[in-house]
């Protein structure tokens, strides 16, 4: 009976309030679920590809420099002990016809069936057709997508070597044919070695072994090789992506946090409106526990309903987010082409738990307050009006303590590259500002009273005075919108600062005239390469003053994956080395990026031990191209140690007086047909970098826009509830001669007061939060130094949009003012 | 202002499927300009409903209501609002002051709605503050006033714009006898000074004696007066 009267009937009767609250939770849960699904999909796509290619191997022998195939001979005696091994070429290449990445998997087609499943949909079974040097086997999906049949040519470029293969087998979708969304070409290993200049070399050796042979195998390994499980690569990639993923979840969490405010506010308003009913129930004998349970259940109902809808919404939203995340992961981290969204039981449970538990948590405090209502509330003077709230000193103290703890939290070191202290500090700052919300609302309303009176007459004065009169409710709505605005401002400041920092860095770094690249518009720059033979041809070009050959690769460094880059340091030292934070560039030492230096706590004078050799760090430089850390060495050392003389990009300096566009056309004429080369100007490189940057942060803005939407829903909810509560007061104003339009204007102006208060509070909060994001979270998560910069236009636009949204939010509930029945509302009891 | 009701009946729609509730039944009334009429009846007799119909807060289900020659039952909401704003002053049982405005501002409220200039508003409000004896409390808020003081503010608000009609619904119902007498005296003085039409609803015999005549209301019908 209590539940029915206090909770279920009002939920069903007050459709607007119920719908808004559930929608607020649903949106918050949807965003979190969508991020979880997208992250999972991006990782799973990569993991599944790795697993599909690894097949049944339980161990692998790997090396950053590749393996000599003679190692197979050393392993041969272990065959009798049950060790099975398979040589593998597993490298990235480019399908030249479509300029898209493709994986080349070279295996011993005769014996690989122990490790991987191949089922041919179609095959040219004449003699040894599949073993010919130019034979390629492609998945059915890839063949269909690119119109390939048996006998079709397929031009590949692997390691700078171009070769036109012939499709002689088409695989059904199982095993390795499912890897990388089908963008994989299988060839016999000997054919792959012969066709692409990989004679005598292997990427790895896959093993099926028992534990008792591991020690012996380790003894046979060359110095720079490792014996590890295939899943190790997945773990390293997950480590690499951890900071990026945690950041995304944190942003999604903002929307959920705002949703929590919504639930708290709704349950609180519900309780405040039903104080008399609660008093009646208590007078009649209901216990405090029953009252507490009733309102907690209200919170749970909102949470459960919101979570259910949120999960469905989240699945739809995941497709859009996946595109954005997938692009960023591909550009900055690993090749991964996630497409499938799988709503796993784990994510469903997590979504329900997050929405329901947080709603429950939000409902607890107001429910405790309801449980404490005394029956005497029935016998108070029934004026039906809201009285101006009195401020208590405790919130100020809570705020001060929160800010102090936040400052201390920023001093904490990162945990597994995650800026835990930074995130805790963000939460504490939010808590501090929320505690100050009543004070901010009161102060702002007082400040606005004069100007509103002057601008809008008595309507304006009433509007500015009524907000602090319902302080509890309005301060919570204000806190929610301030939070959303604060995060929006903080991220705008962080992204704006970051963008400006990157722009300056690009200007400093990109000092050349032209770049020569082996492919156009590839998301992963390592995939396509030039052969070293291009160097001799470049020497012959009379209008080139100097050129710098850039090459690099991902290597393992303990549990992490870092990037080892190289270039012609003699050219860089003359023409302009990367912007250095410390030390200098030398031919024999290495430079490390700032990210590397921060993450691995290494600086000038320290030694960095790679699997191939150890080097002294002679300088630390700024590098925003990736966050996993870069060790940069002279090209001579790189080619010697990694046995790799290919080139990713050639940075070209023209002789004085040579016109850039003319030089560009000349270079493409000379090198285009032979090396499939494309030129890119300085300006185009800068534009491309900034475009990647903007794309990377697109999702950030999308998530924050969602948080703003949830907060605006909170404003609508609060104002609608206030109107219903103030029916008698509004009826009085109508009776005394205010028109419906004037009452509506007053309500919209109240919304404006909330909007102005939230905007000011959000702006202040945003600046504080941006400091934490820039100097703590970003620094600890990614290792980058960002120079503070205020993107004025972006901030002003964002604030204007959110203020307008808050104002518009007031128009929705103000329509309720039209429907107030004057006589019934003024009826005395 | 002359107030006339012509065969007015009024009922409220019920919230469930039962029949509507009839609160007034064929009421005809003619209150002349300048009269101090008292509507007297027990709680639930229909006197507040009568005041609502006269005060353009509600429209009769059947019948006609006239303020002077204007039939208010035919007017739209906007015009009714204008009548309430300029021609009628209200005094309620539970004061119904605006809690976010102080005494001066509460009294000035009708003038603000009409758009009277600030200087004129100040002058007029000062007069009324003197008249109701609250000049020293001008800057206080309703929650700082006693019941009697709040009702004096309400009367001040009701007369500040010099309306030709003042409606008082149980103005002493929430006051002790001493304050009640004070309020009734004030109403009487206001009436004597400017001769607005005053219609007061009450169940108190003592209060009813302050009027020029009594109209008895019982079970939605009127008699006497």
Short mmCIF file of N, CA, C and O in Angstrom, two decimals, chain A residues 108-187:
data_model
loop_
_atom_site.label_atom_id
_atom_site.label_comp_id
_atom_site.label_asym_id
_atom_site.label_seq_id
_atom_site.Cartn_x
_atom_site.Cartn_y
_atom_site.Cartn_z
N UNK A 108 54.18 -23.06 -44.49
CA UNK A 108 54.47 -24.29 -45.22
C UNK A 108 53.14 -24.96 -45.49
O UNK A 108 52.56 -25.59 -44.60
N UNK A 109 52.65 -24.82 -46.73
CA UNK A 109 51.29 -25.27 -47.03
C UNK A 109 51.14 -26.78 -46.83
O UNK A 109 50.04 -27.27 -46.60
N UNK A 110 52.28 -27.48 -46.90
CA UNK A 110 52.19 -28.94 -46.75
C UNK A 110 51.88 -29.31 -45.31
O UNK A 110 51.09 -30.20 -45.04
N UNK A 111 52.57 -28.65 -44.38
CA UNK A 111 52.50 -29.13 -42.99
C UNK A 111 51.75 -28.20 -42.05
O UNK A 111 51.63 -28.49 -40.86
N UNK A 112 51.26 -27.10 -42.56
CA UNK A 112 50.67 -26.11 -41.66
C UNK A 112 49.34 -26.55 -41.08
O UNK A 112 48.81 -25.92 -40.16
N UNK A 113 48.78 -27.63 -41.62
CA UNK A 113 47.45 -28.06 -41.16
C UNK A 113 47.46 -28.45 -39.67
O UNK A 113 46.42 -28.50 -39.04
N UNK A 114 48.65 -28.77 -39.13
CA UNK A 114 48.73 -29.03 -37.69
C UNK A 114 48.32 -27.79 -36.90
O UNK A 114 47.86 -27.89 -35.76
N UNK A 115 48.57 -26.62 -37.49
CA UNK A 115 48.43 -25.38 -36.73
C UNK A 115 47.18 -24.60 -37.12
O UNK A 115 46.55 -23.98 -36.27
N UNK A 116 46.84 -24.58 -38.37
CA UNK A 116 45.75 -23.72 -38.81
C UNK A 116 44.81 -24.50 -39.73
O UNK A 116 45.23 -25.45 -40.38
N UNK A 117 43.57 -24.06 -39.74
CA UNK A 117 42.55 -24.72 -40.58
C UNK A 117 42.41 -23.99 -41.89
O UNK A 117 42.21 -22.78 -41.92
N UNK A 118 42.50 -24.76 -42.97
CA UNK A 118 42.26 -24.18 -44.28
C UNK A 118 41.21 -25.03 -44.97
O UNK A 118 41.34 -26.24 -45.05
N UNK A 119 40.19 -24.40 -45.43
CA UNK A 119 39.22 -25.14 -46.25
C UNK A 119 39.02 -24.32 -47.51
O UNK A 119 38.62 -23.16 -47.45
N UNK A 120 39.27 -24.97 -48.61
CA UNK A 120 39.24 -24.25 -49.88
C UNK A 120 37.83 -24.24 -50.46
O UNK A 120 37.20 -25.29 -50.60
N UNK A 121 37.36 -23.04 -50.79
CA UNK A 121 36.10 -22.95 -51.52
C UNK A 121 36.36 -23.25 -52.99
O UNK A 121 35.59 -23.93 -53.65
N UNK A 122 37.50 -22.69 -53.45
CA UNK A 122 37.92 -22.98 -54.83
C UNK A 122 39.44 -23.07 -54.83
O UNK A 122 40.10 -22.32 -54.12
N UNK A 123 39.97 -23.95 -55.67
CA UNK A 123 41.42 -24.05 -55.73
C UNK A 123 41.85 -24.54 -57.11
O UNK A 123 41.15 -25.35 -57.74
N UNK A 124 42.97 -24.04 -57.55
CA UNK A 124 43.59 -24.54 -58.77
C UNK A 124 44.47 -25.71 -58.35
O UNK A 124 45.54 -25.54 -57.76
N UNK A 125 43.98 -26.92 -58.61
CA UNK A 125 44.67 -28.10 -58.09
C UNK A 125 45.63 -28.71 -59.09
O UNK A 125 46.15 -29.80 -58.88
N UNK A 126 45.92 -27.99 -60.20
CA UNK A 126 46.85 -28.57 -61.20
C UNK A 126 48.24 -28.66 -60.62
O UNK A 126 48.81 -27.65 -60.21
N UNK A 127 48.79 -29.82 -60.60
CA UNK A 127 50.17 -30.01 -60.16
C UNK A 127 50.45 -29.29 -58.86
O UNK A 127 49.74 -29.43 -57.87
N UNK A 128 51.52 -28.48 -58.88
CA UNK A 128 51.92 -27.74 -57.67
C UNK A 128 51.57 -26.27 -57.81
O UNK A 128 52.32 -25.40 -57.37
N UNK A 129 50.43 -25.99 -58.39
CA UNK A 129 50.04 -24.62 -58.68
C UNK A 129 50.14 -23.71 -57.45
O UNK A 129 50.63 -22.60 -57.52
N UNK A 130 49.67 -24.23 -56.31
CA UNK A 130 49.65 -23.39 -55.10
C UNK A 130 51.05 -23.05 -54.62
O UNK A 130 51.23 -22.09 -53.88
N UNK A 131 52.06 -23.83 -55.04
CA UNK A 131 53.41 -23.62 -54.52
C UNK A 131 54.25 -22.73 -55.42
O UNK A 131 55.43 -22.51 -55.15
N UNK A 132 53.65 -22.28 -56.52
CA UNK A 132 54.43 -21.42 -57.41
C UNK A 132 54.76 -20.11 -56.71
O UNK A 132 54.04 -19.66 -55.82
N UNK A 133 55.84 -19.47 -57.17
CA UNK A 133 56.31 -18.24 -56.53
C UNK A 133 55.28 -17.13 -56.53
O UNK A 133 55.29 -16.26 -55.67
N UNK A 134 54.40 -17.14 -57.53
CA UNK A 134 53.45 -16.05 -57.64
C UNK A 134 52.03 -16.45 -57.21
O UNK A 134 51.07 -15.76 -57.51
N UNK A 135 51.91 -17.56 -56.49
CA UNK A 135 50.56 -18.00 -56.09
C UNK A 135 50.11 -17.31 -54.82
O UNK A 135 50.87 -17.18 -53.85
N UNK A 136 48.86 -16.91 -54.84
CA UNK A 136 48.26 -16.28 -53.65
C UNK A 136 46.94 -16.98 -53.36
O UNK A 136 46.22 -17.37 -54.27
N UNK A 137 46.65 -17.10 -52.09
CA UNK A 137 45.39 -17.70 -51.65
C UNK A 137 44.67 -16.64 -50.81
O UNK A 137 45.27 -16.07 -49.88
N UNK A 138 43.44 -16.33 -51.18
CA UNK A 138 42.73 -15.25 -50.49
C UNK A 138 41.43 -15.77 -49.90
O UNK A 138 40.86 -16.74 -50.40
N UNK A 139 40.93 -15.13 -48.86
CA UNK A 139 39.63 -15.52 -48.30
C UNK A 139 38.50 -15.19 -49.27
O UNK A 139 38.61 -14.26 -50.08
N UNK A 140 37.42 -15.94 -49.13
CA UNK A 140 36.24 -15.74 -49.97
C UNK A 140 35.73 -14.29 -49.88
O UNK A 140 35.36 -13.67 -50.88
N UNK A 141 35.69 -13.77 -48.66
CA UNK A 141 35.16 -12.41 -48.45
C UNK A 141 36.01 -11.38 -49.18
O UNK A 141 35.51 -10.45 -49.80
N UNK A 142 37.32 -11.56 -49.11
CA UNK A 142 38.23 -10.62 -49.77
C UNK A 142 38.06 -10.71 -51.28
O UNK A 142 38.03 -9.69 -51.98
N UNK A 143 37.94 -11.94 -51.76
CA UNK A 143 37.78 -12.15 -53.20
C UNK A 143 36.50 -11.48 -53.69
O UNK A 143 36.48 -10.79 -54.70
N UNK A 144 35.43 -11.68 -52.91
CA UNK A 144 34.15 -11.11 -53.32
C UNK A 144 34.22 -9.59 -53.29
O UNK A 144 33.75 -8.91 -54.18
N UNK A 145 34.83 -9.05 -52.25
CA UNK A 145 34.90 -7.59 -52.10
C UNK A 145 35.68 -6.95 -53.23
O UNK A 145 35.34 -5.84 -53.67
N UNK A 146 36.72 -7.64 -53.72
CA UNK A 146 37.57 -7.02 -54.74
C UNK A 146 37.41 -7.66 -56.12
O UNK A 146 38.21 -7.41 -57.02
N UNK A 147 36.39 -8.48 -56.28
CA UNK A 147 36.11 -9.05 -57.59
C UNK A 147 37.19 -9.99 -58.08
O UNK A 147 37.53 -10.00 -59.27
N UNK A 148 37.77 -10.77 -57.16
CA UNK A 148 38.85 -11.69 -57.54
C UNK A 148 38.30 -13.08 -57.78
O UNK A 148 37.41 -13.54 -57.07
N UNK A 149 38.87 -13.72 -58.78
CA UNK A 149 38.50 -15.12 -59.06
C UNK A 149 39.79 -15.91 -59.19
O UNK A 149 40.88 -15.32 -59.19
N UNK A 150 39.68 -17.21 -59.36
CA UNK A 150 40.87 -18.00 -59.63
C UNK A 150 41.49 -17.47 -60.93
O UNK A 150 40.78 -17.28 -61.93
N UNK A 151 42.79 -17.19 -60.85
CA UNK A 151 43.48 -16.66 -62.01
C UNK A 151 43.59 -15.15 -62.03
O UNK A 151 44.32 -14.58 -62.85
N UNK A 152 42.87 -14.46 -61.12
CA UNK A 152 42.94 -12.99 -61.11
C UNK A 152 44.31 -12.54 -60.62
O UNK A 152 44.89 -13.15 -59.73
N UNK A 153 44.83 -11.45 -61.18
CA UNK A 153 46.08 -10.89 -60.67
C UNK A 153 45.81 -10.12 -59.39
O UNK A 153 44.74 -9.57 -59.20
N UNK A 154 46.85 -10.10 -58.53
CA UNK A 154 46.75 -9.35 -57.27
C UNK A 154 48.12 -8.75 -57.02
O UNK A 154 49.07 -9.45 -56.69
N UNK A 155 48.22 -7.44 -57.21
CA UNK A 155 49.51 -6.76 -57.05
C UNK A 155 49.71 -6.41 -55.59
O UNK A 155 48.91 -5.72 -54.99
N UNK A 156 50.82 -6.91 -55.05
CA UNK A 156 51.13 -6.64 -53.65
C UNK A 156 52.46 -5.92 -53.55
O UNK A 156 53.34 -6.09 -54.39
N UNK A 157 52.57 -5.11 -52.50
CA UNK A 157 53.86 -4.49 -52.18
C UNK A 157 54.15 -4.85 -50.74
O UNK A 157 53.42 -4.45 -49.83
N UNK A 158 55.20 -5.63 -50.56
CA UNK A 158 55.57 -6.05 -49.20
C UNK A 158 57.02 -5.68 -48.98
O UNK A 158 57.89 -6.10 -49.77
N UNK A 159 57.27 -4.89 -47.95
CA UNK A 159 58.65 -4.49 -47.64
C UNK A 159 59.29 -3.73 -48.78
O UNK A 159 60.50 -3.81 -48.99
N UNK A 160 58.49 -3.00 -49.54
CA UNK A 160 59.04 -2.22 -50.62
C UNK A 160 59.21 -2.99 -51.92
O UNK A 160 59.64 -2.43 -52.93
N UNK A 161 58.90 -4.26 -51.90
CA UNK A 161 59.04 -5.07 -53.11
C UNK A 161 57.66 -5.31 -53.70
O UNK A 161 56.77 -5.80 -53.02
N UNK A 162 57.51 -4.94 -54.96
CA UNK A 162 56.22 -5.14 -55.63
C UNK A 162 56.23 -6.44 -56.41
O UNK A 162 57.23 -6.77 -57.06
N UNK A 163 55.12 -7.13 -56.34
CA UNK A 163 55.01 -8.37 -57.11
C UNK A 163 53.55 -8.58 -57.44
O UNK A 163 52.68 -8.40 -56.59
N UNK A 164 53.30 -8.98 -58.66
CA UNK A 164 51.93 -9.32 -59.04
C UNK A 164 51.74 -10.82 -58.84
O UNK A 164 52.39 -11.63 -59.51
N UNK A 165 50.88 -11.16 -57.90
CA UNK A 165 50.58 -12.57 -57.60
C UNK A 165 49.35 -12.98 -58.42
O UNK A 165 48.63 -12.14 -58.95
N UNK A 166 49.13 -14.28 -58.47
CA UNK A 166 47.95 -14.80 -59.14
C UNK A 166 47.14 -15.58 -58.11
O UNK A 166 47.69 -16.42 -57.39
N UNK A 167 45.85 -15.29 -58.09
CA UNK A 167 44.99 -15.99 -57.13
C UNK A 167 44.79 -17.42 -57.61
O UNK A 167 44.22 -17.64 -58.68
N UNK A 168 45.24 -18.35 -56.80
CA UNK A 168 45.09 -19.77 -57.18
C UNK A 168 44.33 -20.55 -56.11
O UNK A 168 44.18 -21.77 -56.22
N UNK A 169 43.91 -19.88 -55.09
CA UNK A 169 43.09 -20.55 -54.07
C UNK A 169 42.20 -19.52 -53.39
O UNK A 169 42.59 -18.37 -53.20
N UNK A 170 40.97 -19.97 -53.09
CA UNK A 170 40.04 -19.10 -52.35
C UNK A 170 39.56 -19.90 -51.15
O UNK A 170 39.07 -21.02 -51.29
N UNK A 171 39.73 -19.29 -49.96
CA UNK A 171 39.45 -20.00 -48.71
C UNK A 171 38.06 -19.68 -48.18
O UNK A 171 37.59 -18.55 -48.29
N UNK A 172 37.46 -20.71 -47.55
CA UNK A 172 36.21 -20.47 -46.81
C UNK A 172 36.55 -19.70 -45.53
O UNK A 172 37.70 -19.70 -45.09
N UNK A 173 35.53 -19.12 -44.96
CA UNK A 173 35.74 -18.27 -43.78
C UNK A 173 35.94 -19.12 -42.53
O UNK A 173 35.03 -19.37 -41.75
N UNK A 174 37.17 -19.58 -42.35
CA UNK A 174 37.54 -20.21 -41.08
C UNK A 174 39.04 -20.05 -40.90
O UNK A 174 39.76 -19.82 -41.86
N UNK A 175 39.47 -20.21 -39.66
CA UNK A 175 40.90 -20.11 -39.39
C UNK A 175 41.46 -18.77 -39.80
O UNK A 175 40.83 -17.73 -39.59
N UNK A 176 42.65 -18.75 -40.38
CA UNK A 176 43.30 -17.48 -40.73
C UNK A 176 42.54 -16.67 -41.76
O UNK A 176 42.75 -15.47 -41.88
N UNK A 177 41.63 -17.30 -42.51
CA UNK A 177 40.85 -16.55 -43.50
C UNK A 177 39.92 -15.54 -42.85
O UNK A 177 39.39 -14.64 -43.50
N UNK A 178 39.71 -15.68 -41.52
CA UNK A 178 38.84 -14.73 -40.83
C UNK A 178 39.62 -13.57 -40.22
O UNK A 178 39.03 -12.63 -39.70
N UNK A 179 40.94 -13.63 -40.26
CA UNK A 179 41.75 -12.59 -39.60
C UNK A 179 41.67 -11.29 -40.38
O UNK A 179 41.52 -11.29 -41.61
N UNK A 180 41.79 -10.18 -39.65
CA UNK A 180 41.88 -8.82 -40.23
C UNK A 180 40.73 -8.56 -41.19
O UNK A 180 40.90 -7.94 -42.25
N UNK A 181 39.55 -9.04 -40.80
CA UNK A 181 38.35 -8.90 -41.65
C UNK A 181 38.58 -9.42 -43.06
O UNK A 181 38.03 -8.90 -44.02
N UNK A 182 39.38 -10.45 -43.16
CA UNK A 182 39.60 -11.10 -44.45
C UNK A 182 40.66 -10.45 -45.30
O UNK A 182 40.98 -10.94 -46.39
N UNK A 183 41.29 -9.37 -44.83
CA UNK A 183 42.33 -8.71 -45.63
C UNK A 183 43.66 -9.41 -45.39
O UNK A 183 44.57 -8.86 -44.78
N UNK A 184 43.73 -10.67 -45.83
CA UNK A 184 44.92 -11.50 -45.60
C UNK A 184 45.16 -12.31 -46.86
O UNK A 184 44.25 -12.77 -47.53
N UNK A 185 46.45 -12.44 -47.21
CA UNK A 185 46.83 -13.25 -48.38
C UNK A 185 47.75 -14.35 -47.85
O UNK A 185 48.75 -14.08 -47.19
N UNK A 186 47.39 -15.59 -48.15
CA UNK A 186 48.21 -16.73 -47.71
C UNK A 186 49.03 -17.18 -48.91
O UNK A 186 48.55 -17.22 -50.04
N UNK A 187 50.29 -17.51 -48.63
CA UNK A 187 51.15 -18.03 -49.70
C UNK A 187 52.05 -19.07 -49.10
O UNK A 187 52.27 -19.10 -47.88
#
